C-alpha cells in the first residue's frame, strides 16, 4: 500500500520500468474501485478505469501524469492509501473478466 500523496511519483516510476505486456492494478483500500494499467508498446499504455465510471484510455507515457491525476480525483477521492498490485505478464483476457482481489 502506498500513500496517496506519494502515489503519483511511485506509479510513474513503476510504469517507466514496466516491461512491455505487464500490468499494474491500483485499487482503493476496500478494493471496490480500480485503475488497471498495462504497457502495450514502448511508449503506449492501456488504462482501464473501473469504479464510479467505466472507461478505457490509450495513453503515451508523457500523458500518463495528467490522466492519473484526473483518475485519482475521480476514483480515489477520499482514499488516503492506495493498493498497488504488480500483475506481471498480463494480456487482453486479464482486462475483461478479472476476479476481485
N, CA and C atoms as an extended XYZ file, in Angstrom:
303
Properties=species:S:1:pos:R:3:atomname:S:1:resname:S:1:resid:I:1 pbc="F F F"
N         0.841       -1.173        0.000 N   UNK     1
C         0.000        0.000        0.000 CA  UNK     1
C         0.887        1.237        0.000 C   UNK     1
N         0.445        2.227       -0.742 N   UNK     2
C         1.212        3.460       -0.839 CA  UNK     2
C         0.322        4.635       -0.458 C   UNK     2
N         0.939        5.692        0.053 N   UNK     3
C         0.217        6.913        0.394 CA  UNK     3
C        -0.280        7.581       -0.875 C   UNK     3
N        -1.450        8.173       -0.805 N   UNK     4
C        -1.987        8.867       -1.971 CA  UNK     4
C        -1.123       10.082       -2.313 C   UNK     4
N        -0.505       10.683       -1.312 N   UNK     5
C         0.329       11.858       -1.543 CA  UNK     5
C         1.557       11.525       -2.390 C   UNK     5
N         2.102       10.336       -2.227 N   UNK     6
C         3.292        9.945       -2.991 CA  UNK     6
C         2.961        8.947       -4.103 C   UNK     6
N         1.692        8.674       -4.303 N   UNK     7
C         1.290        7.655       -5.282 CA  UNK     7
C         1.664        8.039       -6.703 C   UNK     7
N         1.535        9.300       -7.063 N   UNK     8
C         1.802        9.726       -8.433 CA  UNK     8
C         3.250        9.435       -8.828 C   UNK     8
N         4.202        9.846       -8.000 N   UNK     9
C         5.612        9.628       -8.340 CA  UNK     9
C         5.966        8.145       -8.302 C   UNK     9
N         5.395        7.410       -7.350 N   UNK    10
C         5.665        5.979       -7.238 CA  UNK    10
C         5.140        5.222       -8.454 C   UNK    10
N         3.926        5.523       -8.868 N   UNK    11
C         3.329        4.832      -10.016 CA  UNK    11
C         4.062        5.184      -11.303 C   UNK    11
N         4.411        6.450      -11.489 N   UNK    12
C         5.130        6.848      -12.698 CA  UNK    12
C         6.502        6.186      -12.775 C   UNK    12
N         7.155        6.034      -11.623 N   UNK    13
C         8.454        5.358      -11.596 CA  UNK    13
C         8.300        3.888      -11.967 C   UNK    13
N         7.235        3.232      -11.441 N   UNK    14
C         6.976        1.836      -11.768 CA  UNK    14
C         6.636        1.667      -13.239 C   UNK    14
N         5.860        2.588      -13.794 N   UNK    15
C         5.460        2.494      -15.198 CA  UNK    15
C         6.643        2.692      -16.129 C   UNK    15
N         7.588        3.528      -15.720 N   UNK    16
C         8.771        3.753      -16.550 CA  UNK    16
C         9.608        2.484      -16.668 C   UNK    16
N         9.635        1.669      -15.609 N   UNK    17
C        10.426        0.434      -15.594 CA  UNK    17
C         9.626       -0.802      -16.002 C   UNK    17
N         8.325       -0.648      -16.213 N   UNK    18
C         7.448       -1.784      -16.501 CA  UNK    18
C         7.752       -2.381      -17.877 C   UNK    18
N         7.996       -3.702      -17.953 N   UNK    19
C         8.232       -4.329      -19.260 CA  UNK    19
C         6.960       -4.365      -20.094 C   UNK    19
N         7.144       -4.458      -21.393 N   UNK    20
C         6.001       -4.500      -22.300 CA  UNK    20
C         5.171       -5.761      -22.050 C   UNK    20
N         3.838       -5.596      -21.959 N   UNK    21
C         2.942       -6.713      -21.712 CA  UNK    21
C         2.593       -6.912      -20.251 C   UNK    21
N         3.274       -6.233      -19.349 N   UNK    22
C         2.989       -6.363      -17.919 CA  UNK    22
C         2.001       -5.283      -17.477 C   UNK    22
N         1.392       -5.495      -16.299 N   UNK    23
C         0.352       -4.583      -15.836 CA  UNK    23
C         0.471       -4.289      -14.345 C   UNK    23
N        -0.128       -3.164      -13.956 N   UNK    24
C        -0.218       -2.740      -12.563 CA  UNK    24
C        -1.690       -2.462      -12.277 C   UNK    24
N        -2.169       -2.928      -11.127 N   UNK    25
C        -3.549       -2.721      -10.715 CA  UNK    25
C        -3.553       -1.821       -9.488 C   UNK    25
N        -4.210       -0.664       -9.580 N   UNK    26
C        -4.319        0.274       -8.464 CA  UNK    26
C        -5.739        0.200       -7.929 C   UNK    26
N        -5.881       -0.029       -6.624 N   UNK    27
C        -7.204       -0.189       -6.020 CA  UNK    27
C        -7.318        0.633       -4.748 C   UNK    27
N        -8.570        0.887       -4.357 N   UNK    28
C        -8.817        1.568       -3.095 CA  UNK    28
C        -8.544        0.593       -1.945 C   UNK    28
N        -8.586        1.113       -0.743 N   UNK    29
C        -8.362        0.260        0.428 CA  UNK    29
C        -9.413       -0.842        0.499 C   UNK    29
N       -10.663       -0.518        0.167 N   UNK    30
C       -11.746       -1.504        0.208 CA  UNK    30
C       -11.773       -2.405       -1.027 C   UNK    30
N       -10.961       -2.108       -2.013 N   UNK    31
C       -10.826       -2.885       -3.251 CA  UNK    31
C       -12.086       -2.877       -4.113 C   UNK    31
N       -12.900       -1.842       -4.003 N   UNK    32
C       -14.118       -1.813       -4.800 CA  UNK    32
C       -13.995       -0.957       -6.063 C   UNK    32
N       -12.938       -0.173       -6.189 N   UNK    33
C       -12.681        0.614       -7.395 CA  UNK    33
C       -11.240        0.385       -7.813 C   UNK    33
N       -11.002        0.410       -9.139 N   UNK    34
C        -9.642        0.134       -9.582 CA  UNK    34
C        -9.285        0.896      -10.845 C   UNK    34
N        -7.990        1.038      -11.045 N   UNK    35
C        -7.408        1.564      -12.271 CA  UNK    35
C        -6.346        0.554      -12.683 C   UNK    35
N        -6.523       -0.049      -13.846 N   UNK    36
C        -5.626       -1.085      -14.337 CA  UNK    36
C        -4.802       -0.514      -15.482 C   UNK    36
N        -3.479       -0.607      -15.385 N   UNK    37
C        -2.584       -0.028      -16.385 CA  UNK    37
C        -1.709       -1.134      -16.965 C   UNK    37
N        -1.743       -1.285      -18.301 N   UNK    38
C        -0.930       -2.301      -18.977 CA  UNK    38
C        -0.102       -1.634      -20.054 C   UNK    38
N         1.176       -1.983      -20.105 N   UNK    39
C         2.057       -1.443      -21.135 CA  UNK    39
C         1.872       -2.246      -22.408 C   UNK    39
N         1.436       -1.584      -23.489 N   UNK    40
C         1.170       -2.278      -24.744 CA  UNK    40
C         2.264       -2.060      -25.770 C   UNK    40
N         3.058       -1.026      -25.607 N   UNK    41
C         4.137       -0.740      -26.547 CA  UNK    41
C         5.273       -0.050      -25.836 C   UNK    41
N         6.298        0.342      -26.587 N   UNK    42
C         7.442        1.005      -25.955 CA  UNK    42
C         7.067        2.304      -25.243 C   UNK    42
N         6.082        3.025      -25.789 N   UNK    43
C         5.648        4.274      -25.165 CA  UNK    43
C         4.128        4.384      -25.193 C   UNK    43
N         3.426        3.272      -24.972 N   UNK    44
C         1.964        3.280      -25.006 CA  UNK    44
C         1.406        2.419      -23.883 C   UNK    44
N         0.359        2.945      -23.228 N   UNK    45
C        -0.265        2.256      -22.106 CA  UNK    45
C        -1.765        2.161      -22.332 C   UNK    45
N        -2.335        1.044      -21.925 N   UNK    46
C        -3.779        0.823      -21.959 CA  UNK    46
C        -4.272        0.943      -20.525 C   UNK    46
N        -5.140        1.915      -20.269 N   UNK    47
C        -5.625        2.197      -18.914 CA  UNK    47
C        -7.114        1.887      -18.860 C   UNK    47
N        -7.516        1.051      -17.903 N   UNK    48
C        -8.919        0.688      -17.729 CA  UNK    48
C        -9.375        1.204      -16.367 C   UNK    48
N       -10.397        2.058      -16.397 N   UNK    49
C       -10.975        2.629      -15.186 CA  UNK    49
C       -12.230        1.831      -14.849 C   UNK    49
N       -12.304        1.329      -13.615 N   UNK    50
C       -13.453        0.527      -13.197 CA  UNK    50
C       -13.829        0.919      -11.772 C   UNK    50
N       -14.858        1.731      -11.647 N   UNK    51
C       -15.274        2.197      -10.328 CA  UNK    51
C       -16.530        3.016      -10.462 C   UNK    51
N       -16.445        4.305      -10.112 N   UNK    52
C       -17.582        5.199      -10.303 CA  UNK    52
C       -17.925        5.296      -11.785 C   UNK    52
N       -16.898        5.294      -12.614 N   UNK    53
C       -17.047        5.344      -14.067 CA  UNK    53
C       -16.299        4.174      -14.673 C   UNK    53
N       -16.751        3.700      -15.827 N   UNK    54
C       -16.053        2.658      -16.566 CA  UNK    54
C       -15.594        3.285      -17.884 C   UNK    54
N       -14.279        3.277      -18.093 N   UNK    55
C       -13.730        3.874      -19.297 CA  UNK    55
C       -12.402        3.215      -19.627 C   UNK    55
N       -11.927        3.455      -20.845 N   UNK    56
C       -10.668        2.867      -21.298 CA  UNK    56
C        -9.899        3.925      -22.085 C   UNK    56
N        -8.590        4.010      -21.843 N   UNK    57
C        -7.752        5.026      -22.467 CA  UNK    57
C        -6.502        4.377      -23.058 C   UNK    57
N        -6.009        4.913      -24.172 N   UNK    58
C        -4.698        4.582      -24.726 CA  UNK    58
C        -3.862        5.847      -24.628 C   UNK    58
N        -2.803        5.793      -23.812 N   UNK    59
C        -2.055        6.993      -23.474 CA  UNK    59
C        -0.554        6.734      -23.601 C   UNK    59
N         0.220        7.713      -24.120 N   UNK    60
C         1.680        7.588      -24.047 CA  UNK    60
C         2.169        7.926      -22.640 C   UNK    60
N         3.404        7.603      -22.352 N   UNK    61
C         3.959        7.862      -21.021 CA  UNK    61
C         3.949        9.348      -20.694 C   UNK    61
N         4.117       10.203      -21.703 N   UNK    62
C         4.134       11.646      -21.460 CA  UNK    62
C         2.769       12.171      -20.985 C   UNK    62
N         1.673       11.537      -21.361 N   UNK    63
C         0.353       11.970      -20.939 CA  UNK    63
C        -0.186       11.239      -19.728 C   UNK    63
N         0.612       10.329      -19.184 N   UNK    64
C         0.145        9.495      -18.072 CA  UNK    64
C        -0.042       10.300      -16.791 C   UNK    64
N         0.803       11.276      -16.525 N   UNK    65
C         0.702       12.038      -15.287 CA  UNK    65
C        -0.628       12.800      -15.223 C   UNK    65
N        -1.007       13.429      -16.326 N   UNK    66
C        -2.261       14.183      -16.362 CA  UNK    66
C        -3.464       13.252      -16.215 C   UNK    66
N        -3.425       12.098      -16.886 N   UNK    67
C        -4.523       11.143      -16.794 CA  UNK    67
C        -4.649       10.576      -15.382 C   UNK    67
N        -3.526       10.192      -14.782 N   UNK    68
C        -3.560        9.639      -13.422 CA  UNK    68
C        -4.080       10.660      -12.417 C   UNK    68
N        -3.732       11.909      -12.614 N   UNK    69
C        -4.201       12.950      -11.701 CA  UNK    69
C        -5.726       13.042      -11.729 C   UNK    69
N        -6.319       13.008      -12.926 N   UNK    70
C        -7.778       13.072      -13.018 CA  UNK    70
C        -8.427       11.782      -12.521 C   UNK    70
N        -7.805       10.628      -12.807 N   UNK    71
C        -8.367        9.355      -12.352 CA  UNK    71
C        -8.303        9.228      -10.834 C   UNK    71
N        -7.227        9.703      -10.214 N   UNK    72
C        -7.121        9.664       -8.756 CA  UNK    72
C        -8.224       10.519       -8.124 C   UNK    72
N        -8.524       11.663       -8.731 N   UNK    73
C        -9.586       12.521       -8.191 CA  UNK    73
C       -10.955       11.882       -8.346 C   UNK    73
N       -11.179       11.192       -9.488 N   UNK    74
C       -12.483       10.582       -9.735 CA  UNK    74
C       -12.684        9.294       -8.953 C   UNK    74
N       -11.693        8.419       -8.960 N   UNK    75
C       -11.867        7.077       -8.400 CA  UNK    75
C       -11.433        6.948       -6.944 C   UNK    75
N       -10.479        7.758       -6.500 N   UNK    76
C        -9.989        7.672       -5.123 CA  UNK    76
C       -10.144        9.025       -4.419 C   UNK    76
N       -11.353        9.590       -4.359 N   UNK    77
C       -11.489       10.956       -3.836 CA  UNK    77
C       -11.181       11.098       -2.347 C   UNK    77
N       -11.565       10.122       -1.540 N   UNK    78
C       -11.347       10.231       -0.090 CA  UNK    78
C       -10.322        9.237        0.429 C   UNK    78
N        -9.701        8.497       -0.454 N   UNK    79
C        -8.723        7.498       -0.026 CA  UNK    79
C        -7.441        8.171        0.430 C   UNK    79
N        -6.824        7.603        1.447 N   UNK    80
C        -5.505        8.067        1.876 CA  UNK    80
C        -4.439        7.050        1.507 C   UNK    80
N        -4.845        5.804        1.300 N   UNK    81
C        -3.932        4.733        0.903 CA  UNK    81
C        -4.449        4.098       -0.382 C   UNK    81
N        -3.515        3.706       -1.241 N   UNK    82
C        -3.860        3.037       -2.498 CA  UNK    82
C        -3.101        1.724       -2.547 C   UNK    82
N        -3.816        0.666       -2.884 N   UNK    83
C        -3.178       -0.635       -3.050 CA  UNK    83
C        -2.635       -0.732       -4.464 C   UNK    83
N        -1.382       -1.163       -4.591 N   UNK    84
C        -0.753       -1.319       -5.902 CA  UNK    84
C        -0.322       -2.774       -6.053 C   UNK    84
N        -0.899       -3.455       -7.040 N   UNK    85
C        -0.575       -4.850       -7.304 CA  UNK    85
C         0.165       -4.944       -8.628 C   UNK    85
N         1.280       -5.661       -8.631 N   UNK    86
C         2.006       -5.929       -9.860 CA  UNK    86
C         1.464       -7.233      -10.432 C   UNK    86
N         0.791       -7.161      -11.573 N   UNK    87
C         0.159       -8.338      -12.156 CA  UNK    87
C         1.092       -9.143      -13.040 C   UNK    87
N         2.280       -8.635      -13.275 N   UNK    88
C         3.212       -9.363      -14.127 CA  UNK    88
C         2.750       -9.352      -15.570 C   UNK    88
N         2.989      -10.440      -16.273 N   UNK    89
C         2.627      -10.538      -17.677 CA  UNK    89
C         1.111      -10.667      -17.801 C   UNK    89
N         0.464       -9.680      -18.372 N   UNK    90
C        -0.996       -9.661      -18.498 CA  UNK    90
C        -1.365       -9.416      -19.952 C   UNK    90
N        -2.303      -10.192      -20.447 N   UNK    91
C        -2.759       -9.977      -21.813 CA  UNK    91
C        -4.186       -9.431      -21.804 C   UNK    91
N        -4.804       -9.343      -22.961 N   UNK    92
C        -6.128       -8.749      -23.110 CA  UNK    92
C        -7.191       -9.475      -22.291 C   UNK    92
N        -7.062      -10.770      -22.119 N   UNK    93
C        -8.061      -11.542      -21.359 CA  UNK    93
C        -8.118      -11.102      -19.904 C   UNK    93
N        -7.006      -10.645      -19.357 N   UNK    94
C        -6.978      -10.237      -17.954 CA  UNK    94
C        -7.806       -8.983      -17.701 C   UNK    94
N        -8.053       -8.188      -18.750 N   UNK    95
C        -8.827       -6.968      -18.578 CA  UNK    95
C       -10.315       -7.235      -18.570 C   UNK    95
N       -10.782       -8.273      -19.225 N   UNK    96
C       -12.205       -8.480      -19.409 CA  UNK    96
C       -12.901       -8.962      -18.150 C   UNK    96
N       -12.674      -10.203      -17.726 N   UNK    97
C       -13.401      -10.746      -16.588 CA  UNK    97
C       -12.508      -11.071      -15.435 C   UNK    97
N       -11.831      -10.076      -14.883 N   UNK    98
C       -10.875      -10.370      -13.813 CA  UNK    98
C       -11.588      -10.483      -12.474 C   UNK    98
N       -11.010      -11.301      -11.627 N   UNK    99
C       -11.571      -11.527      -10.302 CA  UNK    99
C       -11.299      -10.340       -9.404 C   UNK    99
N       -12.125      -10.170       -8.405 N   UNK   100
C       -11.899       -9.167       -7.393 CA  UNK   100
C       -10.887       -9.718       -6.394 C   UNK   100
N        -9.867       -8.932       -6.130 N   UNK   101
C        -8.830       -9.372       -5.210 CA  UNK   101
C        -9.292       -9.291       -3.783 C   UNK   101
